[in-house]
Coordinates of C-alpha atoms in Angstrom, one line a residue:
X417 CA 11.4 -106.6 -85.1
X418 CA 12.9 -105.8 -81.6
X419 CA 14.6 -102.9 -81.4
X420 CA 18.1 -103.1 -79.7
X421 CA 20.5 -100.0 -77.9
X422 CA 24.0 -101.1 -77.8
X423 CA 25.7 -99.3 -75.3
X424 CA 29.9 -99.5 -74.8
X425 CA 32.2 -96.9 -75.3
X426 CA 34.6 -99.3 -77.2
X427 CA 33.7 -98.7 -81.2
X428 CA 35.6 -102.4 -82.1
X429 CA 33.3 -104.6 -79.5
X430 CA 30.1 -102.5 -80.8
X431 CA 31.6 -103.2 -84.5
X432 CA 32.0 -106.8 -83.1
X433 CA 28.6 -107.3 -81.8
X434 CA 26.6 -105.6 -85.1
X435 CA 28.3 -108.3 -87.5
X436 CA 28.5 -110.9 -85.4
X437 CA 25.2 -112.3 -86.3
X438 CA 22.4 -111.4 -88.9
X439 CA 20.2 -110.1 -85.9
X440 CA 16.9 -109.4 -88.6
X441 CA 16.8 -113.3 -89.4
X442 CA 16.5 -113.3 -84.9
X443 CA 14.2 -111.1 -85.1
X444 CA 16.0 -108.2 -84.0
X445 CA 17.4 -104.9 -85.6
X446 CA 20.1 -102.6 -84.1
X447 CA 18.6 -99.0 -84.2
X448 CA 21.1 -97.0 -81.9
X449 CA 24.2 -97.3 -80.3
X450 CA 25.9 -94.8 -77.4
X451 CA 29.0 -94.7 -75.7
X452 CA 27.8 -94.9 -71.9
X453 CA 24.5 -95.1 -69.4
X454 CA 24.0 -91.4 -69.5
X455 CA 23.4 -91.7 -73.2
X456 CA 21.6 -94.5 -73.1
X457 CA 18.9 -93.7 -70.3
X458 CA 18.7 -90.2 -72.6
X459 CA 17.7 -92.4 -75.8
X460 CA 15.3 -94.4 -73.9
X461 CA 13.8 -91.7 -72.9
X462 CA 13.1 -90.2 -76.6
X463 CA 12.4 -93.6 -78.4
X464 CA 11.5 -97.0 -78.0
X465 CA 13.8 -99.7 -77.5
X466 CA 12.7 -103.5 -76.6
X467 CA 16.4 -104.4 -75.0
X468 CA 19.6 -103.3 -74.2
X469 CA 23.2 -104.8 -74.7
X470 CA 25.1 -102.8 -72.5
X471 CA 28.9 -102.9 -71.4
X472 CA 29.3 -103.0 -67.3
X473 CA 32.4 -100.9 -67.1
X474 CA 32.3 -97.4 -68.8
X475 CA 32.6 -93.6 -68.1
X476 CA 30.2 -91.5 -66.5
X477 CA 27.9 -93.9 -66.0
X478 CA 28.8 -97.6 -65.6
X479 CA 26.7 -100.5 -66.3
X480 CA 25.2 -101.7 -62.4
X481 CA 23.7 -98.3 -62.1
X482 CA 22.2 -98.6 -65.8
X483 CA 20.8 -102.1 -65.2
X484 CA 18.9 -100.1 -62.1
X485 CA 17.5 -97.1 -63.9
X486 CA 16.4 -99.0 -66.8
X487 CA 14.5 -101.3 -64.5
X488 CA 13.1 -98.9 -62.9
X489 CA 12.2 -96.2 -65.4
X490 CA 11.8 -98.4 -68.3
X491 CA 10.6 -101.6 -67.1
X492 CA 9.3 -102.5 -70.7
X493 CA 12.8 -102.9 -71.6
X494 CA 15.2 -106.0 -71.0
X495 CA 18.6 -106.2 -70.7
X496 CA 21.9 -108.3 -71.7
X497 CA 24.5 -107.1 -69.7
X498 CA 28.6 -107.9 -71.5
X499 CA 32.3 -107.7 -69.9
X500 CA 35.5 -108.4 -70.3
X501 CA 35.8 -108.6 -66.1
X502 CA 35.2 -112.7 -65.5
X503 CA 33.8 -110.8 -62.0
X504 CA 31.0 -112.8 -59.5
X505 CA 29.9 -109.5 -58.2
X506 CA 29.8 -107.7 -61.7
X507 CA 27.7 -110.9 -62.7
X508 CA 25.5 -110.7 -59.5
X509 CA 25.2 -107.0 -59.2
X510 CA 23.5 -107.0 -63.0
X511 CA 21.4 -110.0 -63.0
X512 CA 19.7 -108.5 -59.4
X513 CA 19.2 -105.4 -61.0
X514 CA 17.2 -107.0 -63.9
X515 CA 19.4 -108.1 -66.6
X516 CA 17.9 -111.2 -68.7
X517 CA 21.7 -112.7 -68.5
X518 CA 25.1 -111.9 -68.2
X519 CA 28.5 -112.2 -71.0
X520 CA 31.6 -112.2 -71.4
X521 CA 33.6 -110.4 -73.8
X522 CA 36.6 -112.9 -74.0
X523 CA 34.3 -116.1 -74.7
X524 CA 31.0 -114.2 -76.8
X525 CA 30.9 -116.0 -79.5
X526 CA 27.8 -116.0 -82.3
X527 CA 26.6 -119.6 -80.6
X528 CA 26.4 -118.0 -77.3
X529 CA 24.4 -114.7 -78.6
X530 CA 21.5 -115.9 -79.9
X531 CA 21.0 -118.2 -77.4
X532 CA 20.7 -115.3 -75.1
X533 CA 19.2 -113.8 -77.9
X534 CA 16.2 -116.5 -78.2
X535 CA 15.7 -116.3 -74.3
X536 CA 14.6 -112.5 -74.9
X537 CA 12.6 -113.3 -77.7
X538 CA 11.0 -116.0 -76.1
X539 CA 10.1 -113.4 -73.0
X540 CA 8.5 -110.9 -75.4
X541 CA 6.3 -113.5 -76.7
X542 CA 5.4 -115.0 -73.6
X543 CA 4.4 -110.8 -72.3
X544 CA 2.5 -110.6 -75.4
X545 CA 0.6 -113.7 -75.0
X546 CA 0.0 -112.5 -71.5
X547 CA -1.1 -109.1 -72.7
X548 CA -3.7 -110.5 -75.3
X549 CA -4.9 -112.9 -72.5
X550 CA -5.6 -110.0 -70.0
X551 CA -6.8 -107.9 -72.6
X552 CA -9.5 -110.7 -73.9
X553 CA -10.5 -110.8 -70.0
X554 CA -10.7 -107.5 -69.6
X555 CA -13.0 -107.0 -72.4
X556 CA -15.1 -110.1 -71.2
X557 CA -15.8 -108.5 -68.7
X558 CA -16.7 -105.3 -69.4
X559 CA -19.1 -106.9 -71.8
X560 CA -20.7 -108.9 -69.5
X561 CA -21.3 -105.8 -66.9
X562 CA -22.9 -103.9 -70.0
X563 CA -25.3 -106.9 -70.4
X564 CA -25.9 -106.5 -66.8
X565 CA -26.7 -103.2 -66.7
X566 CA -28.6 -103.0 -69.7
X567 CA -31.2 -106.0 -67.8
X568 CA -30.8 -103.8 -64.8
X569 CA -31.9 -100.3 -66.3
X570 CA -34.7 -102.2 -68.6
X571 CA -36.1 -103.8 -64.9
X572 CA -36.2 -100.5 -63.5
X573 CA -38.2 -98.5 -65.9
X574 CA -40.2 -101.5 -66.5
X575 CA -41.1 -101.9 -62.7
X576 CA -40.2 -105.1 -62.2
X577 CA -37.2 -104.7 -59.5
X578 CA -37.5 -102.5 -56.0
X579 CA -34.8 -100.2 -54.9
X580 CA -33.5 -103.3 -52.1
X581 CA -32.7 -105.3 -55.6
X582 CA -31.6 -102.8 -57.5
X583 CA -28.8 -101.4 -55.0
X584 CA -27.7 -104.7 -54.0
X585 CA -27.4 -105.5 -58.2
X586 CA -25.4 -102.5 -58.1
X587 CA -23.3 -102.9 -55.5
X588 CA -21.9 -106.4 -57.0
X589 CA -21.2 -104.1 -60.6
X590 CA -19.5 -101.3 -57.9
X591 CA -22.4 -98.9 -58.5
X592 CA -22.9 -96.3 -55.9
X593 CA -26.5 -95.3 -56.0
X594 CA -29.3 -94.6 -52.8
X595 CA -32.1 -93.8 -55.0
X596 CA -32.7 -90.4 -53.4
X597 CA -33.3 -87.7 -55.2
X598 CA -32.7 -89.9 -58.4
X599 CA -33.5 -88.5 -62.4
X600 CA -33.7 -90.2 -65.0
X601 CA -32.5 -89.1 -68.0
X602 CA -33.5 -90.7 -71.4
X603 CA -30.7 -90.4 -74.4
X604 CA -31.5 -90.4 -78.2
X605 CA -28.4 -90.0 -80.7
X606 CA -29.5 -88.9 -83.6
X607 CA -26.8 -89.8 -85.6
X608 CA -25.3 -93.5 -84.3
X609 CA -24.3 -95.8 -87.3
X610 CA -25.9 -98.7 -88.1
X611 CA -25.4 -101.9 -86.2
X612 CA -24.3 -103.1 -89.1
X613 CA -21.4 -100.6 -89.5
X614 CA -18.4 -101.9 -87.3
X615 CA -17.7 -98.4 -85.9
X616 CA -21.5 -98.7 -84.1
X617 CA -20.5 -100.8 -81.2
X618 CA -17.3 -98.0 -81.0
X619 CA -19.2 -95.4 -80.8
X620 CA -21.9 -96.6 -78.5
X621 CA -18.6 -97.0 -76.0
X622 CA -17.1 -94.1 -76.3
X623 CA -20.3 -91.9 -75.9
X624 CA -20.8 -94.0 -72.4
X625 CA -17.2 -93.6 -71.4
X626 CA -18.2 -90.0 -72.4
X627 CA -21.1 -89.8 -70.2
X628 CA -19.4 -91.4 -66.7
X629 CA -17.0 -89.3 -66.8
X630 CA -18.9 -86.2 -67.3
X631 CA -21.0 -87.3 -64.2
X632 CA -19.7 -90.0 -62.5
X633 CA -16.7 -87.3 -61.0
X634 CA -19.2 -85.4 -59.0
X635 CA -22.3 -88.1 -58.8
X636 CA -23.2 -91.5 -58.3
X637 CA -24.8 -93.4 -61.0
X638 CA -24.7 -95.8 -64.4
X639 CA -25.7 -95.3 -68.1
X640 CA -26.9 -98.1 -69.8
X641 CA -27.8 -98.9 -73.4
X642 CA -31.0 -99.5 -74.2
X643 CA -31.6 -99.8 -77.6
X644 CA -30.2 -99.0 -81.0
X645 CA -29.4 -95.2 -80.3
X646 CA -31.6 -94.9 -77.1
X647 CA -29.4 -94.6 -73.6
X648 CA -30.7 -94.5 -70.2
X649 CA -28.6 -92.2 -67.6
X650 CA -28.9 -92.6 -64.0
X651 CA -27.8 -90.0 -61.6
X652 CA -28.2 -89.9 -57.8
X653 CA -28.5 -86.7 -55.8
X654 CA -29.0 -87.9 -52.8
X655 CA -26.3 -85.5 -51.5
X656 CA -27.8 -82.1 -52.7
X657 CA -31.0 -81.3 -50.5
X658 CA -32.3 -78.5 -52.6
X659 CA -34.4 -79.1 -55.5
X660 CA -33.5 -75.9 -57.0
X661 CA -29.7 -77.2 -56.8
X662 CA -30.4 -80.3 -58.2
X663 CA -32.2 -79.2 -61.4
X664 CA -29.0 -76.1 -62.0
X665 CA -26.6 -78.6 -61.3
X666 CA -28.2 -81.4 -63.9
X667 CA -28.8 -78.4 -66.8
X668 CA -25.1 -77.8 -66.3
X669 CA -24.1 -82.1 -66.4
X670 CA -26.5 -82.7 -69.6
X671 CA -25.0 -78.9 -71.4
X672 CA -21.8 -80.7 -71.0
X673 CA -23.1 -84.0 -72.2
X674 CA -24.1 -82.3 -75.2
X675 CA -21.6 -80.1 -75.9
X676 CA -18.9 -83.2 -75.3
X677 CA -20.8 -85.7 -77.5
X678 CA -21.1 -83.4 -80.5
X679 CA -17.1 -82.0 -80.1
X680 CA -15.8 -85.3 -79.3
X681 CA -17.9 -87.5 -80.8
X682 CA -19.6 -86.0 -83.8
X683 CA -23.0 -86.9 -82.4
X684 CA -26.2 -85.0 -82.3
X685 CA -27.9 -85.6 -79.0
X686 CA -31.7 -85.2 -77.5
X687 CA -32.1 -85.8 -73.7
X688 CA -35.5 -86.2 -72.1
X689 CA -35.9 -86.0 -68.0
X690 CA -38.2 -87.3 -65.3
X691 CA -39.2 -85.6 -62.0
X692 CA -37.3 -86.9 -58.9

């Protein structure tokens, strides 16, 4: 259901407009209703609302400057803007501002409202179709860069790609990394679920997300997964010119690795190193 503010300081047109249709067979279900803008933009701002009805001429805060802070602040929201002025520049001053359509009080009839009514509808669906779209791309492609970078950590240990390769590999996936003064580090989770449990592939996520941005703030690098509870971490101190620096800073990155996997996480962690 779509939750709808009604917003007029005139009790019989809000009356008018709450039985004036079954809004719930719409798909829609008044939840609030306030007497002006400075009410309204103080409910938005608590709870959620999908779309606004709101009157153009009231106190305090009239409708024009509503239809502009809600489209503004709250651009999630749409809104229907009614009055009983049969006005060109009340009409064009709302719909510029972001109203889905203008009405008028004198000729709203129930025909007319979910007409408009079905015009919002329709615009939620097509956002949510658009959402899930973007979202399935989105995830399509931070699948495929894991596959990449799993192939591309795998080559590199195994020996069979160069540092040329490998940086401009990385540079397509927007992975800083010179290969000076790189380590290695090699992950083992104790604890990961089975890849048979469906909170595996979770997991496996979140301790990566976990892991960049423990390290990727300060240093350039990637971690990959490997195997079933084996990670590989690559981090690039090619800015730091002591070795002595390099090894405090990296016992501080992997404490925090630890410490972060087993608070956040739940995970018990071992984490072997190479030479630089």
């Amino acid at each position: 259901m779509l939750r709808v503010l009604l917003v007029d300081d005139d009790t019989v047109i809000r009356t008018s407009l709450k039985t004036m249709i079954e809004w719930e067979q719409h798909g829609f279900i008044i939840a609030d209703e306030v007497v002006n803008g400075v009410e309204c933009i103080q409910k938005l701002s608590l709870s959620h609302f999908d779309l606004v009805i709101t009157d153009m001429n009231m106190p305090i805060m009239g409708g024009v400057p509503l239809v502009q802070s809600i489209r503004q602040y709250f651009p999630g929201v749409e809104v229907i803007a009614i009055s009983g002025y049969d006005d060109y520049n009340y009409v064009r001053d709302s719909l510029k501002r972001g109203a889905v359509d203008y009405l008028l009080k004198h000729s709203l009839n129930k025909e007319i409202l979910c007409e408009v009514l079905e015009t919002v509808r329709n615009k939620f669906i097509e956002q949510s179709k658009l959402l899930h779209h973007n979202m399935k791309q989105l995830e399509q492609l931070s699948e495929g860069r894991t596959y990449i970078l799993h192939n591309l950590a795998s080559e590199i240990i195994a020996g069979r790609i160069f540092q040329k390769e490998a940086k401009q590999r990385m540079q397509l996936l927007e992975v800083s990394c010179e290969f000076t003064n790189l380590i290695l580090c090699y992950i083992k989770i104790h604890d990961l679920p089975s890849s048979t449990d469906g909170r595996s592939e979770k997991v496996i996520k979140s301790f990566i997300d976990v892991v960049d941005k423990i390290v990727m703030e300060d240093f350039p690098g990637f971690t990959a997964h490997l195997d079933e509870g084996y990670f590989v971490l690559f981090i690039d101190f090619s800015k730091m010119s002591s070795t002595l620096s390099v090894h405090q800073t990296l016992a501080g990155v992997l404490a925090r690795i630890c410490s972060a996997a087993k608070k956040y996480l739940g995970l018990h962690i071992t984490i072997a190193i190479s030479s630089m």
